């Protein structure tokens, strides 16, 4: 598990002919060209990033690709969720066409989940599919969005309404790039790390508790094995239920039913990970009320999230019934019953049907 020099084996996502490695290595974002050259035909790569990540990491990725013999084209999008749009997608298609991007040539996405989702969808659809390579630079992208093959863009009516599954050719995850991530973004990503621990890995939770200082300092030696554990968990779940048809993948929604409702009730003033953090505490409270989780475990989750600098209480000023409005419209609701992920203990969760009233009570 320990990854001092970062020479550990990649996590392999095993999906038949769509199997691929996730290489988790300090400095790996500056040394991926040679590995990629062996995985794709030709010697051209379309590199896409956002304006924030461009000078911090994407130029270095491009330089490395060029040193490895790739001709590159750099495509830059404005930072932020609003770039996951049909208009940015069209702009990317336009540049791909102008550059005469050919079928086997990769699109290399260097950035957070926004760049990855947009570029992934462009890659899924341009010329009926070209390879996508992820170089995730936010913690959320490293532990979550770069793994699993979901891609897509938003419509004015809702998030991720247009999308496709498109597995990457390879993922190059470098914990050192997190050094430049804004503090709130970093903390927000930690909520997803805690989520993985509660659903699937008690040892991961213990490891977060033990390594609080290294995590706060973003020590790559501490982060690499933590990220590896999260990627491993997601990889196993995706292997079992790639297209979210069987239920395993639903477990990754722990904390997200209330989390999504809070994001929307606060008009996105709460970041995704902050809302998920509160959602995790609510899920624990609901499980506690049903006698499914011990008070000691619920307290432990709350302390852990607080220690990471994440919020754990539904903001006092929020009208509880307003929070439930989007919950009532949630696509997972059938006849006022909600499919809800409940923790059973630290490291174990399952899906249960709960009532809107129980969710309301869990808001505290
Ligand atoms: N495909 C999936 O399975 C999946 C899963 C979860 C989330 N998502 C999607 O991911 C998106 C959110 O991703 P995100 O949180 O990474 O947001 P993001 O891509 O907007 O990145 C957050 C901010 O951090 C900046 N940034 C990224 N890396 C940086 C670095 N190393 N240094 C400095 N700044 C950096 C970005 O420019 C941006 O301003 C959402 O659109 C969500 O729907 C997708
Ligand atoms: Zn999430």
Short mmCIF file of C-alpha atoms and ligand atoms in Angstrom, two decimals:
data_model
loop_
_atom_site.label_atom_id
_atom_site.label_comp_id
_atom_site.label_asym_id
_atom_site.label_seq_id
_atom_site.Cartn_x
_atom_site.Cartn_y
_atom_site.Cartn_z
CA UNK A 1 0.00 0.00 0.00
CA UNK A 2 2.85 2.40 0.83
CA UNK A 3 4.05 4.36 -2.16
CA UNK A 4 7.21 6.21 -1.13
CA UNK A 5 8.84 6.84 -4.48
CA UNK A 6 5.59 6.34 -6.30
CA UNK A 7 6.78 3.25 -8.11
CA UNK A 8 3.71 1.20 -7.19
CA UNK A 9 1.86 -0.65 -9.91
CA UNK A 10 -1.00 1.19 -11.58
CA UNK A 11 -4.57 0.46 -10.58
CA UNK A 12 -6.06 -1.39 -13.54
CA UNK A 13 -9.73 -0.92 -14.36
CA UNK A 14 -10.69 -4.29 -15.81
CA UNK A 15 -13.37 -3.92 -18.43
CA UNK A 16 -12.43 -6.39 -21.14
CA UNK A 17 -11.13 -4.60 -24.21
CA UNK A 18 -11.74 -1.27 -22.46
CA UNK A 19 -9.38 -2.12 -19.60
CA UNK A 20 -6.93 0.62 -18.76
CA UNK A 21 -4.38 1.68 -16.16
CA UNK A 22 -4.66 4.51 -13.66
CA UNK A 23 -1.06 5.45 -12.87
CA UNK A 24 -0.77 7.24 -9.55
CA UNK A 25 2.67 8.70 -9.20
CA UNK A 26 4.29 11.85 -7.82
CA UNK A 27 5.62 13.73 -10.85
CA UNK A 28 3.76 11.43 -13.22
CA UNK A 29 2.04 14.29 -15.03
CA UNK A 30 5.45 15.42 -16.34
CA UNK A 31 6.46 11.95 -17.51
CA UNK A 32 3.57 10.45 -19.37
CA UNK A 33 4.50 10.94 -23.02
CA UNK A 34 6.62 7.83 -23.44
CA UNK A 35 3.97 5.63 -21.84
CA UNK A 36 1.21 7.20 -23.90
CA UNK A 37 3.20 6.84 -27.14
CA UNK A 38 3.13 3.09 -26.62
CA UNK A 39 -0.66 3.10 -26.20
CA UNK A 40 -1.89 5.12 -29.16
CA UNK A 41 -1.16 5.04 -32.87
CA UNK A 42 0.37 8.05 -34.55
CA UNK A 43 2.16 10.97 -33.02
CA UNK A 44 -0.43 13.70 -32.54
CA UNK A 45 -2.24 14.67 -29.34
CA UNK A 46 -4.96 17.28 -28.76
CA UNK A 47 -4.41 18.71 -25.28
CA UNK A 48 -7.26 20.48 -23.55
CA UNK A 49 -7.31 22.34 -20.26
CA UNK A 50 -8.82 25.37 -18.56
CA UNK A 51 -7.28 28.79 -18.20
CA UNK A 52 -6.29 28.23 -14.53
CA UNK A 53 -4.59 24.91 -15.10
CA UNK A 54 -2.88 25.96 -18.34
CA UNK A 55 0.15 27.73 -16.84
CA UNK A 56 0.29 25.56 -13.71
CA UNK A 57 0.29 22.10 -15.28
CA UNK A 58 -1.01 21.79 -18.84
CA UNK A 59 1.95 23.48 -20.50
CA UNK A 60 4.25 21.04 -18.70
CA UNK A 61 2.15 18.10 -19.90
CA UNK A 62 2.29 19.42 -23.44
CA UNK A 63 6.09 19.91 -23.23
CA UNK A 64 6.49 16.34 -22.04
CA UNK A 65 4.32 15.05 -24.89
CA UNK A 66 6.40 16.99 -27.39
CA UNK A 67 9.65 15.67 -25.89
CA UNK A 68 8.21 12.20 -26.44
CA UNK A 69 7.64 12.91 -30.11
CA UNK A 70 4.01 14.08 -30.18
CA UNK A 71 2.88 17.04 -32.20
CA UNK A 72 0.32 18.83 -30.03
CA UNK A 73 -2.49 21.30 -30.26
CA UNK A 74 -3.55 23.15 -27.10
CA UNK A 75 -7.21 23.99 -26.57
CA UNK A 76 -8.14 26.16 -23.58
CA UNK A 77 -11.60 26.59 -22.05
CA UNK A 78 -12.75 29.13 -19.45
CA UNK A 79 -12.65 27.65 -15.92
CA UNK A 80 -15.88 26.67 -14.19
CA UNK A 81 -18.99 24.56 -14.51
CA UNK A 82 -20.45 26.85 -17.19
CA UNK A 83 -17.88 25.44 -19.63
CA UNK A 84 -19.60 22.05 -19.52
CA UNK A 85 -21.88 23.37 -22.24
CA UNK A 86 -22.95 22.60 -25.79
CA UNK A 87 -21.32 25.82 -26.95
CA UNK A 88 -17.89 24.88 -25.50
CA UNK A 89 -18.37 21.40 -26.95
CA UNK A 90 -19.01 22.87 -30.37
CA UNK A 91 -15.96 25.08 -30.04
CA UNK A 92 -13.86 22.01 -29.23
CA UNK A 93 -15.28 20.05 -32.18
CA UNK A 94 -14.41 23.02 -34.39
CA UNK A 95 -10.78 23.02 -33.29
CA UNK A 96 -10.51 19.25 -33.61
CA UNK A 97 -11.81 19.48 -37.17
CA UNK A 98 -9.60 22.40 -38.04
CA UNK A 99 -6.58 20.47 -36.74
CA UNK A 100 -7.74 17.43 -38.71
CA UNK A 101 -7.76 15.22 -35.62
CA UNK A 102 -7.80 11.60 -36.80
CA UNK A 103 -9.57 8.57 -35.35
CA UNK A 104 -6.84 6.94 -33.25
CA UNK A 105 -5.37 10.19 -31.96
CA UNK A 106 -5.92 10.99 -28.27
CA UNK A 107 -7.53 13.97 -26.62
CA UNK A 108 -5.58 14.62 -23.42
CA UNK A 109 -7.68 16.32 -20.73
CA UNK A 110 -5.56 18.18 -18.18
CA UNK A 111 -7.75 19.63 -15.44
CA UNK A 112 -10.57 19.10 -13.00
CA UNK A 113 -13.86 17.34 -13.59
CA UNK A 114 -15.15 20.07 -15.87
CA UNK A 115 -12.33 19.66 -18.39
CA UNK A 116 -12.49 15.87 -18.05
CA UNK A 117 -16.25 15.60 -18.57
CA UNK A 118 -16.32 18.00 -21.54
CA UNK A 119 -13.23 16.56 -23.25
CA UNK A 120 -14.42 13.03 -22.50
CA UNK A 121 -17.73 13.69 -24.21
CA UNK A 122 -16.02 15.34 -27.17
CA UNK A 123 -13.79 12.25 -27.42
CA UNK A 124 -16.78 9.91 -27.15
CA UNK A 125 -18.52 11.56 -30.05
CA UNK A 126 -16.00 13.23 -32.37
CA UNK A 127 -15.63 10.96 -35.41
CA UNK A 128 -17.74 8.42 -33.46
CA UNK A 129 -15.05 8.17 -30.84
CA UNK A 130 -11.37 8.96 -30.35
CA UNK A 131 -9.20 8.00 -27.35
CA UNK A 132 -9.47 10.09 -24.18
CA UNK A 133 -6.58 10.35 -21.73
CA UNK A 134 -7.11 11.97 -18.35
CA UNK A 135 -4.56 13.95 -16.38
CA UNK A 136 -6.79 14.91 -13.43
CA UNK A 137 -5.61 17.95 -11.50
CA UNK A 138 -8.27 18.45 -8.81
CA UNK A 139 -8.64 16.02 -5.92
CA UNK A 140 -12.23 15.36 -7.00
CA UNK A 141 -11.09 14.52 -10.52
CA UNK A 142 -8.31 12.26 -9.19
CA UNK A 143 -10.51 10.18 -6.88
CA UNK A 144 -13.78 10.36 -8.75
CA UNK A 145 -14.45 11.87 -12.18
CA UNK A 146 -11.40 10.51 -14.04
CA UNK A 147 -12.43 6.95 -13.16
CA UNK A 148 -15.53 5.22 -14.49
CA UNK A 149 -15.96 6.59 -17.99
CA UNK A 150 -18.88 8.94 -17.42
CA UNK A 151 -18.65 12.01 -19.65
CA UNK A 152 -21.08 14.76 -20.48
CA UNK A 153 -22.21 18.34 -20.60
CA UNK A 154 -25.02 20.31 -18.98
CA UNK A 155 -28.14 21.75 -20.55
CA UNK A 156 -29.84 24.90 -19.21
CA UNK A 157 -32.49 22.56 -17.74
CA UNK A 158 -30.07 20.41 -15.79
CA UNK A 159 -26.63 19.00 -15.11
CA UNK A 160 -25.15 16.14 -17.12
CA UNK A 161 -28.28 15.72 -19.25
CA UNK A 162 -26.24 14.94 -22.36
CA UNK A 163 -23.49 12.39 -22.05
CA UNK A 164 -21.93 9.06 -22.85
CA UNK A 165 -19.84 6.35 -21.28
CA UNK A 166 -16.35 6.51 -22.73
CA UNK A 167 -13.55 4.74 -20.90
CA UNK A 168 -10.13 6.40 -21.03
CA UNK A 169 -7.09 4.84 -22.67
CA UNK A 170 -5.06 5.72 -19.57
CA UNK A 171 -5.26 8.01 -16.55
CA UNK A 172 -2.15 9.76 -15.24
CA UNK A 173 -2.73 10.90 -11.68
CA UNK A 174 -0.08 13.03 -10.03
CA UNK A 175 -0.63 14.03 -6.39
CA UNK A 176 1.97 16.82 -6.62
CA UNK A 177 -0.29 18.89 -8.91
CA UNK A 178 -2.71 19.27 -5.98
CA UNK A 179 -0.24 21.71 -4.39
CA UNK A 180 -1.70 24.54 -6.49
CA UNK A 181 -5.36 23.68 -5.94
CA UNK A 182 -7.32 26.37 -4.03
CA UNK A 183 -7.96 25.34 -0.41
CA UNK A 184 -11.76 25.13 -0.75
CA UNK A 185 -11.45 22.90 -3.82
CA UNK A 186 -9.02 20.64 -2.02
CA UNK A 187 -11.22 20.33 1.05
CA UNK A 188 -14.24 19.70 -1.11
CA UNK A 189 -12.44 16.74 -2.72
CA UNK A 190 -11.66 15.32 0.72
CA UNK A 191 -15.39 14.82 1.32
CA UNK A 192 -15.39 12.28 -1.54
CA UNK A 193 -12.38 10.53 0.00
CA UNK A 194 -14.30 10.19 3.28
CA UNK A 195 -17.30 8.93 1.31
CA UNK A 196 -15.25 6.06 -0.12
CA UNK A 197 -14.02 5.20 3.35
CA UNK A 198 -17.50 5.06 4.88
CA UNK A 199 -18.99 2.99 2.06
CA UNK A 200 -16.18 0.54 1.52
CA UNK A 201 -12.97 0.84 3.51
CA UNK A 202 -12.68 1.23 7.29
CA UNK A 203 -8.88 1.25 6.91
CA UNK A 204 -9.10 4.31 4.69
CA UNK A 205 -11.05 6.16 7.38
CA UNK A 206 -8.46 5.18 9.99
CA UNK A 207 -5.71 6.29 7.65
CA UNK A 208 -7.32 9.73 7.20
CA UNK A 209 -7.53 10.08 10.99
CA UNK A 210 -3.90 9.06 11.45
CA UNK A 211 -2.53 11.23 8.66
CA UNK A 212 -4.46 14.43 9.30
CA UNK A 213 -1.34 16.59 9.21
CA UNK A 214 0.09 15.09 6.02
CA UNK A 215 -3.30 15.49 4.38
CA UNK A 216 -3.56 19.13 5.45
CA UNK A 217 -0.04 19.71 4.05
CA UNK A 218 -0.93 17.85 0.86
CA UNK A 219 2.09 15.62 1.31
CA UNK A 220 2.27 13.57 -1.93
CA UNK A 221 3.68 10.60 -0.01
CA UNK A 222 0.53 10.54 2.14
CA UNK A 223 -1.86 11.44 -0.67
CA UNK A 224 -0.68 8.88 -3.24
CA UNK A 225 -1.78 5.84 -1.22
CA UNK A 226 -5.05 7.53 -0.17
CA UNK A 227 -5.89 8.37 -3.78
CA UNK A 228 -4.91 4.84 -4.81
CA UNK A 229 -7.36 3.35 -2.30
CA UNK A 230 -10.19 5.56 -3.57
CA UNK A 231 -9.42 4.76 -7.21
CA UNK A 232 -9.25 1.07 -6.34
CA UNK A 233 -12.68 1.21 -4.69
CA UNK A 234 -14.23 3.06 -7.60
CA UNK A 235 -12.54 0.75 -10.11
CA UNK A 236 -14.00 -2.36 -8.43
CA UNK A 237 -17.47 -0.81 -8.32
CA UNK A 238 -17.28 0.26 -11.97
CA UNK A 239 -16.08 -3.21 -12.99
CA UNK A 240 -19.14 -4.71 -11.26
CA UNK A 241 -21.65 -2.17 -12.57
CA UNK A 242 -20.18 -0.05 -15.36
CA UNK A 243 -23.43 1.52 -16.48
CA UNK A 244 -25.18 1.81 -13.14
CA UNK A 245 -27.62 -0.94 -13.98
CA UNK A 246 -27.14 -3.32 -11.08
CA UNK A 247 -26.96 -1.08 -8.04
CA UNK A 248 -23.34 -1.35 -6.91
CA UNK A 249 -22.53 2.01 -8.39
CA UNK A 250 -25.37 3.56 -6.40
CA UNK A 251 -23.28 3.18 -3.25
CA UNK A 252 -21.11 6.01 -4.52
CA UNK A 253 -24.13 8.25 -3.98
CA UNK A 254 -23.68 8.13 -0.21
CA UNK A 255 -24.25 11.67 1.06
CA UNK A 256 -25.27 12.82 -2.40
CA UNK A 257 -29.08 12.77 -2.18
CA UNK A 258 -29.10 15.42 0.53
CA UNK A 259 -25.88 16.88 -0.89
CA UNK A 260 -27.39 17.61 -4.30
CA UNK A 261 -30.50 19.03 -2.67
CA UNK A 262 -28.37 21.37 -0.55
CA UNK A 263 -26.31 22.53 -3.53
CA UNK A 264 -29.45 23.48 -5.34
CA UNK A 265 -31.24 24.96 -2.28
CA UNK A 266 -28.25 27.27 -1.71
CA UNK A 267 -28.02 28.14 -5.41
CA UNK A 268 -24.62 26.46 -5.43
CA UNK A 269 -23.21 28.72 -2.69
CA UNK A 270 -22.23 25.42 -1.06
CA UNK A 271 -19.59 23.61 -3.07
CA UNK A 272 -20.28 20.03 -4.10
CA UNK A 273 -17.93 18.51 -1.51
CA UNK A 274 -19.19 20.78 1.27
CA UNK A 275 -22.77 19.76 0.50
CA UNK A 276 -21.71 16.10 0.36
CA UNK A 277 -20.01 16.46 3.74
CA UNK A 278 -23.27 17.67 5.30
CA UNK A 279 -25.09 14.95 3.34
CA UNK A 280 -22.81 12.29 4.84
CA UNK A 281 -23.68 13.48 8.35
CA UNK A 282 -27.40 13.44 7.47
CA UNK A 283 -27.09 9.90 6.08
CA UNK A 284 -25.46 8.83 9.35
CA UNK A 285 -28.26 10.49 11.33
CA UNK A 286 -30.89 8.68 9.28
CA UNK A 287 -29.09 5.36 9.71
CA UNK A 288 -28.79 6.03 13.43
CA UNK A 289 -32.52 6.76 13.68
CA UNK A 290 -33.23 3.42 12.01
CA UNK A 291 -30.92 1.63 14.40
CA UNK A 292 -28.61 0.71 11.55
CA UNK A 293 -25.54 2.66 12.67
CA UNK A 294 -24.06 3.17 16.12
CA UNK A 295 -23.93 6.59 17.74
CA UNK A 296 -20.18 6.14 18.12
CA UNK A 297 -19.72 5.64 14.36
CA UNK A 298 -21.97 8.61 13.56
CA UNK A 299 -19.93 10.80 15.93
CA UNK A 300 -16.71 9.56 14.41
CA UNK A 301 -17.81 10.60 10.90
CA UNK A 302 -18.83 14.03 12.14
CA UNK A 303 -15.51 14.54 13.95
CA UNK A 304 -13.54 13.36 10.94
CA UNK A 305 -15.25 15.78 8.55
CA UNK A 306 -14.98 18.67 11.03
CA UNK A 307 -11.29 17.92 11.43
CA UNK A 308 -10.84 18.20 7.66
CA UNK A 309 -12.39 21.67 7.75
CA UNK A 310 -15.66 20.58 6.16
CA UNK A 311 -19.13 21.77 7.21
CA UNK A 312 -21.35 19.19 8.93
CA UNK A 313 -24.59 21.07 9.67
CA UNK A 314 -27.36 22.18 7.36
CA UNK A 315 -27.09 26.00 7.38
CA UNK A 316 -29.49 27.35 10.05
CA UNK A 317 -31.06 29.94 7.77
CA UNK A 318 -32.22 27.37 5.21
CA UNK A 319 -35.90 26.53 5.10
CA UNK A 320 -36.01 22.73 5.51
CA UNK A 321 -39.04 22.31 3.25
CA UNK A 322 -37.27 24.23 0.50
CA UNK A 323 -34.37 21.82 0.70
CA UNK A 324 -36.76 18.94 0.11
CA UNK A 325 -38.33 20.48 -2.99
CA UNK A 326 -35.59 19.23 -5.36
CA UNK A 327 -35.54 15.98 -3.37
CA UNK A 328 -39.20 15.44 -4.25
CA UNK A 329 -38.37 15.92 -7.91
CA UNK A 330 -35.27 13.71 -7.64
CA UNK A 331 -35.24 11.04 -10.33
CA UNK A 332 -34.62 8.32 -7.75
CA UNK A 333 -37.97 8.92 -6.04
CA UNK A 334 -40.84 6.56 -6.72
CA UNK A 335 -44.09 7.25 -4.86
CA UNK A 336 -42.44 9.30 -2.11
CA UNK A 337 -39.96 6.55 -1.32
CA UNK A 338 -36.36 7.48 -1.87
CA UNK A 339 -33.57 5.04 -2.69
CA UNK A 340 -31.05 6.21 -0.18
CA UNK A 341 -27.56 4.99 0.65
CA UNK A 342 -27.26 4.27 4.36
CA UNK A 343 -24.04 3.58 6.24
CA UNK A 344 -24.20 0.44 8.37
CA UNK A 345 -20.80 0.85 9.98
CA UNK A 346 -17.57 2.58 9.02
CA UNK A 347 -16.64 0.75 5.81
CA UNK A 348 -20.05 -0.68 4.96
CA UNK A 349 -23.12 0.84 3.33
CA UNK A 350 -26.23 -0.40 1.56
CA UNK A 351 -29.16 0.98 -0.38
CA UNK A 352 -32.55 1.23 1.36
CA UNK A 353 -35.89 2.83 0.65
CA UNK A 354 -36.63 5.71 2.97
CA UNK A 355 -39.47 8.21 3.22
CA UNK A 356 -39.28 11.92 2.56
CA UNK A 357 -40.17 12.42 6.25
CA UNK A 358 -37.13 10.44 7.36
CA UNK A 359 -34.91 12.53 5.11
CA UNK A 360 -36.47 15.69 6.53
CA UNK A 361 -35.77 14.48 10.07
CA UNK A 362 -32.15 13.70 9.10
CA UNK A 363 -31.48 17.35 8.23
CA UNK A 364 -31.22 18.10 11.94
N1 LIG B 1 -17.56 11.96 -14.74
C1 LIG B 1 -17.79 11.66 -13.48
O1 LIG B 1 -17.89 10.48 -13.10
C2 LIG B 1 -17.89 12.76 -12.48
C3 LIG B 1 -17.86 12.46 -11.11
C4 LIG B 1 -17.91 13.51 -10.21
C5 LIG B 1 -17.98 14.82 -10.67
N2 LIG B 1 -18.01 15.08 -12.00
C6 LIG B 1 -18.07 16.45 -12.52
O2 LIG B 1 -16.86 17.10 -12.16
C7 LIG B 1 -17.09 18.50 -12.15
C8 LIG B 1 -16.43 19.10 -10.94
O3 LIG B 1 -15.05 18.84 -11.01
P1 LIG B 1 -14.00 19.71 -10.17
O4 LIG B 1 -14.45 19.80 -8.77
O5 LIG B 1 -12.66 19.18 -10.48
O6 LIG B 1 -14.24 21.15 -10.77
P2 LIG B 1 -13.41 22.04 -11.83
O7 LIG B 1 -12.98 21.23 -12.97
O8 LIG B 1 -14.25 23.21 -12.09
O9 LIG B 1 -12.13 22.46 -11.01
C9 LIG B 1 -12.29 23.27 -9.87
C10 LIG B 1 -11.44 24.53 -9.96
O10 LIG B 1 -10.09 24.21 -9.67
C11 LIG B 1 -9.24 24.65 -10.71
N3 LIG B 1 -8.14 23.69 -10.74
C12 LIG B 1 -8.19 22.39 -11.09
N4 LIG B 1 -7.00 21.81 -10.86
C13 LIG B 1 -6.18 22.76 -10.35
C14 LIG B 1 -4.84 22.76 -9.88
N5 LIG B 1 -4.11 21.63 -9.82
N6 LIG B 1 -4.34 23.93 -9.43
C15 LIG B 1 -5.10 25.06 -9.43
N7 LIG B 1 -6.36 25.12 -9.82
C16 LIG B 1 -6.90 23.97 -10.29
C17 LIG B 1 -10.10 24.72 -11.92
O11 LIG B 1 -9.60 25.64 -12.86
C18 LIG B 1 -11.43 25.18 -11.34
O12 LIG B 1 -11.41 26.57 -11.17
C19 LIG B 1 -18.60 18.68 -12.15
O13 LIG B 1 -18.99 19.15 -13.42
C20 LIG B 1 -19.15 17.29 -11.92
O14 LIG B 1 -20.38 17.08 -12.56
C21 LIG B 1 -17.96 14.06 -12.91
ZN1 LIG B 2 -19.64 13.74 -5.58
#
